[in-house]
CSV table of C-alpha atoms and ligand atoms in Angstrom, one decimal:
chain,number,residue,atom,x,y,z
C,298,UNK,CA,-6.5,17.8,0.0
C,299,UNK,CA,-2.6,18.5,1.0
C,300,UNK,CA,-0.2,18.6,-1.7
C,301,UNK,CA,3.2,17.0,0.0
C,302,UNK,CA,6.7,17.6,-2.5
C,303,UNK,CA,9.1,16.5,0.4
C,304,UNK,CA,9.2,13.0,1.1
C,305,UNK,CA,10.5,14.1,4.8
C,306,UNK,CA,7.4,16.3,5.2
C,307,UNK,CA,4.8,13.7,3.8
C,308,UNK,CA,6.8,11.1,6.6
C,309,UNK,CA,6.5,13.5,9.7
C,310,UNK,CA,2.8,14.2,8.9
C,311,UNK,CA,1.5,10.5,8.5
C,312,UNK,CA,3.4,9.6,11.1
C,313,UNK,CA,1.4,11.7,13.7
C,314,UNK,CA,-2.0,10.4,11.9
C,315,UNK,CA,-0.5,6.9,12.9
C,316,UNK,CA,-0.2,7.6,16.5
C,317,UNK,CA,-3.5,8.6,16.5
C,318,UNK,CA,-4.1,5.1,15.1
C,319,UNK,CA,-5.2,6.3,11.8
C,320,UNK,CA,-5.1,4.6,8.9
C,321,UNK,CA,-3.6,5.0,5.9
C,322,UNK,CA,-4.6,3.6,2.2
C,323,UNK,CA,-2.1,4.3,-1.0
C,324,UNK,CA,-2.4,4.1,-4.1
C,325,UNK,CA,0.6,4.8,-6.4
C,326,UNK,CA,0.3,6.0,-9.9
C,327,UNK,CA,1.7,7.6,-12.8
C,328,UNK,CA,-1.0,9.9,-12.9
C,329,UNK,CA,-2.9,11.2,-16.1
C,330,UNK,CA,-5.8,9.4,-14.0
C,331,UNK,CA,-8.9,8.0,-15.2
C,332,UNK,CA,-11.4,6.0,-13.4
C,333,UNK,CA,-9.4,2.9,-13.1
C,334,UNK,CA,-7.1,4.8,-10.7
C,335,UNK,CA,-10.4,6.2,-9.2
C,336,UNK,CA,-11.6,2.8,-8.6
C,337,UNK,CA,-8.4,2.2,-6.6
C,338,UNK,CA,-8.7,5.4,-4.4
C,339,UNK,CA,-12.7,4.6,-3.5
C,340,UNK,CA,-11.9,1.2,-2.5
C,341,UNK,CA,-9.0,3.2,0.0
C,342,UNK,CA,-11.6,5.8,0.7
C,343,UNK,CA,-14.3,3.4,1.8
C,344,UNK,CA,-11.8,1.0,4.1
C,345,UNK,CA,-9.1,3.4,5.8
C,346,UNK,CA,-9.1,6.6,7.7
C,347,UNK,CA,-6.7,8.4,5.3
C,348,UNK,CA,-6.0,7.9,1.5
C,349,UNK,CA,-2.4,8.9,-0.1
C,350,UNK,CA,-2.2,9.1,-3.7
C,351,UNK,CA,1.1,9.4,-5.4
C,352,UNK,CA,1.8,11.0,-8.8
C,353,UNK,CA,5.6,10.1,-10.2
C,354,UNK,CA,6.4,9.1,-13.9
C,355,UNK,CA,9.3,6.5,-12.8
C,356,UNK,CA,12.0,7.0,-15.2
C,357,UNK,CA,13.6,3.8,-13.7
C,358,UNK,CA,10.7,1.4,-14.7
C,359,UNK,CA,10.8,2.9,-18.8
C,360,UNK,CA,12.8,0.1,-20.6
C,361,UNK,CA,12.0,2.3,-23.6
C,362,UNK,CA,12.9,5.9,-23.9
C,363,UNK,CA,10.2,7.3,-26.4
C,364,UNK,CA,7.3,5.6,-24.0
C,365,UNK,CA,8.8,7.5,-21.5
C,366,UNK,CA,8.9,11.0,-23.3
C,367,UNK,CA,5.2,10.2,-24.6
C,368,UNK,CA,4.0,9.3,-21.4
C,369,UNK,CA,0.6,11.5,-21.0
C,370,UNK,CA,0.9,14.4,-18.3
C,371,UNK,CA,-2.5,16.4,-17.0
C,372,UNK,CA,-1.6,17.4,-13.6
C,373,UNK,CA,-4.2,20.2,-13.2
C,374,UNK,CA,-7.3,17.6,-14.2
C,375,UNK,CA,-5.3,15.1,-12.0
C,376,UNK,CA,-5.7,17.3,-8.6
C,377,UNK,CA,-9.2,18.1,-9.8
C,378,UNK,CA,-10.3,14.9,-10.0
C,379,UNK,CA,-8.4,13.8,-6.4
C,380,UNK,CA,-9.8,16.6,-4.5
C,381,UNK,CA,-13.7,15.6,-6.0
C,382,UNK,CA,-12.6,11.9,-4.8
C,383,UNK,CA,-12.1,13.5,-1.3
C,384,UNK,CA,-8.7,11.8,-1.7
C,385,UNK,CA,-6.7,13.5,1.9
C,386,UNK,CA,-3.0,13.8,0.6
C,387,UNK,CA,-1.3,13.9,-3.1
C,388,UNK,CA,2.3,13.3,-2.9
C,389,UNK,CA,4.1,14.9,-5.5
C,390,UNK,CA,7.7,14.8,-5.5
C,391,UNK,CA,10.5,16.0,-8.0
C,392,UNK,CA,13.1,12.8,-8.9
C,393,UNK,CA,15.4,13.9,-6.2
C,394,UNK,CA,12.9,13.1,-3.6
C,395,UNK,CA,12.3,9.5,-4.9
C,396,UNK,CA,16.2,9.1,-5.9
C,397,UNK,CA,18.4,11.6,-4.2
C,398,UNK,CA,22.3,11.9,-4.6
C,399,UNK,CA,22.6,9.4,-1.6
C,400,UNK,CA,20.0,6.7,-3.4
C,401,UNK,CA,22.0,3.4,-3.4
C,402,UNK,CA,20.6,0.9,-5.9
C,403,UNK,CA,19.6,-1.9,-4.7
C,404,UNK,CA,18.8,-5.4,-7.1
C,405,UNK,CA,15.4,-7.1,-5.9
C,406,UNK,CA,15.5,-10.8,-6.6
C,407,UNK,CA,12.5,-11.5,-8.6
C,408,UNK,CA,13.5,-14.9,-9.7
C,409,UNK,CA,11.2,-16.2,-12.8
C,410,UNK,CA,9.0,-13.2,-12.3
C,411,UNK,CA,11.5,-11.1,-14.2
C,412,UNK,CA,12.0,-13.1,-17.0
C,413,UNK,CA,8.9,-14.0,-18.7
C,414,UNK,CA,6.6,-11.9,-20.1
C,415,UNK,CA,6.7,-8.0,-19.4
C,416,UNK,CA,9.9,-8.5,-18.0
C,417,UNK,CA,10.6,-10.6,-20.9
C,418,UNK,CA,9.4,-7.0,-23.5
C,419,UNK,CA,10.6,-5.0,-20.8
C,420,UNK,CA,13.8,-5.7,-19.3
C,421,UNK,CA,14.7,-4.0,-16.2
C,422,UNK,CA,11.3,-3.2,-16.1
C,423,UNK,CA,10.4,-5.0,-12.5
C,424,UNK,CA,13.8,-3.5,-11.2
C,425,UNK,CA,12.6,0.0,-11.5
C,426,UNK,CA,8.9,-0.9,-10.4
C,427,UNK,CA,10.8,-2.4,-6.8
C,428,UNK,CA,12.9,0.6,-6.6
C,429,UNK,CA,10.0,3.2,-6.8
C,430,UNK,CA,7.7,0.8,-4.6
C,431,UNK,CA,10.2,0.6,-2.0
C,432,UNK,CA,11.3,4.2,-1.8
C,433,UNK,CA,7.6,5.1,-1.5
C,434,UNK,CA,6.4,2.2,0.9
C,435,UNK,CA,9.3,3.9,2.7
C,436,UNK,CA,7.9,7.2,2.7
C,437,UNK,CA,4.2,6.2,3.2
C,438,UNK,CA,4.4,3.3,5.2
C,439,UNK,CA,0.8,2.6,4.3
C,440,UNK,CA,-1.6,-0.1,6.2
C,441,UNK,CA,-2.4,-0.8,2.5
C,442,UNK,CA,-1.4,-0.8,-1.0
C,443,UNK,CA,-4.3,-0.6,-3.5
C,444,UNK,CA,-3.3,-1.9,-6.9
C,445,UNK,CA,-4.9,-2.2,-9.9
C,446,UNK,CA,-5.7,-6.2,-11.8
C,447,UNK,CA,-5.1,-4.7,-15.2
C,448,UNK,CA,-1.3,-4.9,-14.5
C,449,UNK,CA,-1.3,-8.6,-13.0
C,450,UNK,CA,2.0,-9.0,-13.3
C,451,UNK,CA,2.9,-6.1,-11.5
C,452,UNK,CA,0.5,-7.1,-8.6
C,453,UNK,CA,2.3,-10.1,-8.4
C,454,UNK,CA,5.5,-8.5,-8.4
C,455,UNK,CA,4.5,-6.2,-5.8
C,456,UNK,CA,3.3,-8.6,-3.5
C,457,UNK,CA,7.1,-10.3,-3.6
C,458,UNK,CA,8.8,-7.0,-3.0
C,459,UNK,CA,7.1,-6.8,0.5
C,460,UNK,CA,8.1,-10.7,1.3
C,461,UNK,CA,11.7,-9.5,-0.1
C,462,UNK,CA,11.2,-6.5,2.1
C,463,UNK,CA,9.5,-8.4,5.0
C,464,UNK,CA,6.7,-5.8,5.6
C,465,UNK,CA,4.0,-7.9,6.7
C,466,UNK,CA,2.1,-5.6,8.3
C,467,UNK,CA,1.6,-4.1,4.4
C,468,UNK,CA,-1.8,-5.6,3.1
C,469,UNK,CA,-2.2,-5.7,-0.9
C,470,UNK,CA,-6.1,-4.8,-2.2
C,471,UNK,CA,-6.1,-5.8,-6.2
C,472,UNK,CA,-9.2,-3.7,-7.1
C,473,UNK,CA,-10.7,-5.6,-10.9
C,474,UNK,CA,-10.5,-4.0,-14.1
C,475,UNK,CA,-12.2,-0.5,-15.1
C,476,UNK,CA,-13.0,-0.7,-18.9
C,477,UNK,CA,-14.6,1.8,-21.1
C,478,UNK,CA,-18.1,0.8,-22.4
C,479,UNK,CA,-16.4,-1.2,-25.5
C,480,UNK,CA,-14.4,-3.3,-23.1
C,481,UNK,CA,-10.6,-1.6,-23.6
C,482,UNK,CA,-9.3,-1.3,-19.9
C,483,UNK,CA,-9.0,2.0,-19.0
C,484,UNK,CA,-5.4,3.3,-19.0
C,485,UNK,CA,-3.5,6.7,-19.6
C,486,UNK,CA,-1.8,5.1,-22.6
C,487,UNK,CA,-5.1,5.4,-24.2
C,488,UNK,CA,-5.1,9.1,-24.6
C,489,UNK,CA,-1.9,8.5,-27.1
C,490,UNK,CA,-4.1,7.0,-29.5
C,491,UNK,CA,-6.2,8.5,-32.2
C,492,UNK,CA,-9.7,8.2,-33.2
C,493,UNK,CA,-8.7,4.8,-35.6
C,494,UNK,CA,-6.2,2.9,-33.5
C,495,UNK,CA,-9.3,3.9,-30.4
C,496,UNK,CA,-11.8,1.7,-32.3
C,497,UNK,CA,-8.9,-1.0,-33.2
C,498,UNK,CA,-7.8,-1.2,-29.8
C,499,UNK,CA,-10.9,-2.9,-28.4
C,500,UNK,CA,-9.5,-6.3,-30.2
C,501,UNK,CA,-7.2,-6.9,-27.5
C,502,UNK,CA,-10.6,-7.3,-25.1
C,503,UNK,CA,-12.5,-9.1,-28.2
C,504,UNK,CA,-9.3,-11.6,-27.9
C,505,UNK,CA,-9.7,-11.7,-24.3
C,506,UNK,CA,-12.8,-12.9,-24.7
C,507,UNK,CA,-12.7,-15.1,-27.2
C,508,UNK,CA,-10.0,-17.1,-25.1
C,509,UNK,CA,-13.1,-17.0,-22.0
C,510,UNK,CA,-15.8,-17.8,-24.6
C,511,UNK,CA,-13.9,-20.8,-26.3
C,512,UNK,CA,-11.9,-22.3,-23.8
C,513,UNK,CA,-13.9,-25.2,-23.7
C,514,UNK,CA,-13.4,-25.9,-27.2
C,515,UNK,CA,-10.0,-25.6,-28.3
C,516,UNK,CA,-6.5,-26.5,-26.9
C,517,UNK,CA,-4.8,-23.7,-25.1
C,518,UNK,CA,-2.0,-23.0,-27.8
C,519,UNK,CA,-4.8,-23.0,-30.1
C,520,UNK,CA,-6.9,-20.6,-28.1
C,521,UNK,CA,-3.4,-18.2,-27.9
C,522,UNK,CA,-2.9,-18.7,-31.3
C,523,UNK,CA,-6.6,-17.7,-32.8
C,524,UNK,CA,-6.2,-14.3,-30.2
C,525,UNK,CA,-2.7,-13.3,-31.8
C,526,UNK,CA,-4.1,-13.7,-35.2
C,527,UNK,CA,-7.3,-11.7,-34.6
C,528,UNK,CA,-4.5,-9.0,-33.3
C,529,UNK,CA,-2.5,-8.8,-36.1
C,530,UNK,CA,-5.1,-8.9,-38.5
C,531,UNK,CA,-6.1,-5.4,-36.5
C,532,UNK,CA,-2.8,-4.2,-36.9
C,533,UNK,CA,-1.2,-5.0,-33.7
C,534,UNK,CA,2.7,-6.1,-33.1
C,535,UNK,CA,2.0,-8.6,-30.7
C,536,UNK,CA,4.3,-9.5,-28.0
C,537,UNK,CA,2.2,-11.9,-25.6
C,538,UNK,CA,-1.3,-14.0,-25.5
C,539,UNK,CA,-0.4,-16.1,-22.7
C,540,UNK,CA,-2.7,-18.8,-21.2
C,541,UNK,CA,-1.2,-19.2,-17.7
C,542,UNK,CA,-1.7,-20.5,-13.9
C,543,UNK,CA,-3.4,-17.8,-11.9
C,544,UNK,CA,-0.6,-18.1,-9.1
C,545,UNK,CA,2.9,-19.0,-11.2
C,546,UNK,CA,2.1,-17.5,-14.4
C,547,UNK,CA,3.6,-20.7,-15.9
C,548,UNK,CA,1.6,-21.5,-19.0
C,549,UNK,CA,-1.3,-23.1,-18.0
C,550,UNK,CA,-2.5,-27.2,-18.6
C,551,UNK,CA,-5.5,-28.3,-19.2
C,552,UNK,CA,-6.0,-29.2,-15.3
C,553,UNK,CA,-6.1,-25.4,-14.8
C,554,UNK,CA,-9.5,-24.8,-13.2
C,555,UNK,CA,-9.1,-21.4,-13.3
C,556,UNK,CA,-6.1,-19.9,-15.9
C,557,UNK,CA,-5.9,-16.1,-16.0
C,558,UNK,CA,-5.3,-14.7,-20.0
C,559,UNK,CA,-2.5,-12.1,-20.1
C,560,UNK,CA,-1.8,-10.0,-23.7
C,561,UNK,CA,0.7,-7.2,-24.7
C,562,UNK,CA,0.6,-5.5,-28.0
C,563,UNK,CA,1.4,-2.6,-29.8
C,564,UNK,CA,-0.1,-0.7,-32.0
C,565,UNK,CA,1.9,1.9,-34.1
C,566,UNK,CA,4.6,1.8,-30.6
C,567,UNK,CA,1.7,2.4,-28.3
C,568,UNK,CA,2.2,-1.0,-26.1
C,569,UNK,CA,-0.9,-2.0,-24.7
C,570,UNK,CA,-1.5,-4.9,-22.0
C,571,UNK,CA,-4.7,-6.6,-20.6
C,572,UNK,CA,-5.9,-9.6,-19.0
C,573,UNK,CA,-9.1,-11.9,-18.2
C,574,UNK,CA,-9.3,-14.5,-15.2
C,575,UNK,CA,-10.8,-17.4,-16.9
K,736,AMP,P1,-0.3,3.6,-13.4
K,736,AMP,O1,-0.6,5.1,-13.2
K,736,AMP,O2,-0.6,3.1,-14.8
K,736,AMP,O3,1.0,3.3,-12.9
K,736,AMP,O4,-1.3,2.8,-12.5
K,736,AMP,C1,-1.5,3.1,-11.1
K,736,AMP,C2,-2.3,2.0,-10.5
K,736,AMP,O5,-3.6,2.1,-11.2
K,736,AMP,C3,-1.8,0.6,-10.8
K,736,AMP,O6,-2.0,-0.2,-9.6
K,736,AMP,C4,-2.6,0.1,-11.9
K,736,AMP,O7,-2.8,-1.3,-12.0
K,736,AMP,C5,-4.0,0.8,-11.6
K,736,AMP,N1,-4.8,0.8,-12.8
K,736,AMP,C6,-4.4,1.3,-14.0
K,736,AMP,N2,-5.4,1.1,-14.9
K,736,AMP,C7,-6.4,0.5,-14.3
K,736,AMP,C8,-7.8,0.1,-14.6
K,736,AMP,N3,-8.2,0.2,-15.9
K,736,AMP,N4,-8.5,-0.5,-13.7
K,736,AMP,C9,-8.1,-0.6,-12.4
K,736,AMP,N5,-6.8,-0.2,-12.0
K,736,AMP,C10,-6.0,0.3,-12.9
């Protein structure tokens, strides 16, 4: 695997892969990876020539300062675990790379997107996603993105920035959920928490399910209801249970075939998010 710091190095290599008409799967993270972000780099390694991983801690999408300071950092397990994947290229860079002294801001328009649910709990949240995704779809200029389900929203989000963007030669692949064997989705967050807010935080999939395994029976503000209360009573802040459309996120009616279930909830400032298609 190549290590790449320079964004103008990482460019001027890819681009020669592409005129040999390689190519090229990414698939961005924040690193401290765990299998979820593994699942994203197999599905890259099995469909395209080339797989670029990237490894940046966005300060721009942190709404809150302290996540931001606590966010996990294990760079030497990181490259471990990409060169065993057989991933080709890590891009690394330093903030200057992603946001140098010439960066202009730019303001992406979201429309509801931005306003209800994490970018309700996280404003500017979505701004800072767009900036990073478009400084690095710059850079790469990937045949296709591989994203993650377990941040739905995001996907979603992502998938308007390259219609804002018009890059339609950029495919999206939304690879499902990894969980651990007690259902919590897999995500570095998790190494904040100790051994008791571990076992507590598999209520946010026990809620999940609960929503999938009742919906039948109960009215959807009654389903959302029942999941927030089974979260508190484990100790979580909650922000969100949302019952919504698959496609608008608007809260979903009872014509909804086939709702997705969206949550967000703290525990002791660790926010945690997950979500179930229905
Ligand atoms: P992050 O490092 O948290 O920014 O995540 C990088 C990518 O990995 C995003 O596309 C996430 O949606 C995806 N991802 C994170 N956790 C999981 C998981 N448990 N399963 C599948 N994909 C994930």
């Amino acid at each position: 695997m190549i290590i790449f710091k320079k964004a103008d190095l990482l460019s001027g290599y890819l681009s020669q892969l592409k005129e040999q008409k390689k190519t090229i799967g990414f698939v961005p993270t924040m690193g401290a990876l765990h299998q979820g972000h593994f699942a994203l780099i197999n599905a890259a390694k099995k469909e395209k020539h080339f797989v670029v991983c990237s490894i940046f801690i966005n300060p721009t999408q942190f709404n809150n300062p302290e996540d931001l300071k606590h966010y996990p950092v294990t760079i030497v397990k990181d490259i471990q675990g990409l060169v065993e994947a057989k991933c080709n290229v890590l891009f690394l860079p330093d903030i200057k790379e992603i946001y140098p002294d010439n960066y202009k801001k730019k303001y992406y328009r979201l429309g509801k997107l931005e306003t209800i649910l994490e970018g309700e709990y996280r404003p500017g949240h979505f701004q800072g996603v767009c900036q990073v995704m478009d400084r690095l779809l710059q850079i790469v200029q990937p045949d296709t993105l591989y994203l993650g389900q377990k941040d739905y929203q995001q996907c979603m989000v992502i998938t308007k920035l390259l219609q804002l963007l018009e890059k339609k030669q950029v495919q999206i692949e939304i690879v499902p959920t990894i969980r651990e064997e007690d259902g919590l989705a897999m995500s570095s967050r998790n190494l904040r928490l100790n051994e008791e807010q571990r076992k507590k935080a598999t209520t946010l999939y026990k809620a999940l399910n609960f929503i999938k395994s009742n919906q039948r029976k109960y009215p959807i503000t009654t389903l959302e209801e029942r999941a927030k209360q089974q979260l508190i009573n484990n100790g979580f802040t909650v922000d969100y249970v949302h019952i919504a459309d698959r496609s608008s996120l608007k809260k979903a009616t009872s014509k909804n075939k086939h709702p997705v279930a969206l949550v967000a909830a703290s525990l002791d400032g660790i926010r945690l998010i997950d979500n179930l298609l229905l």
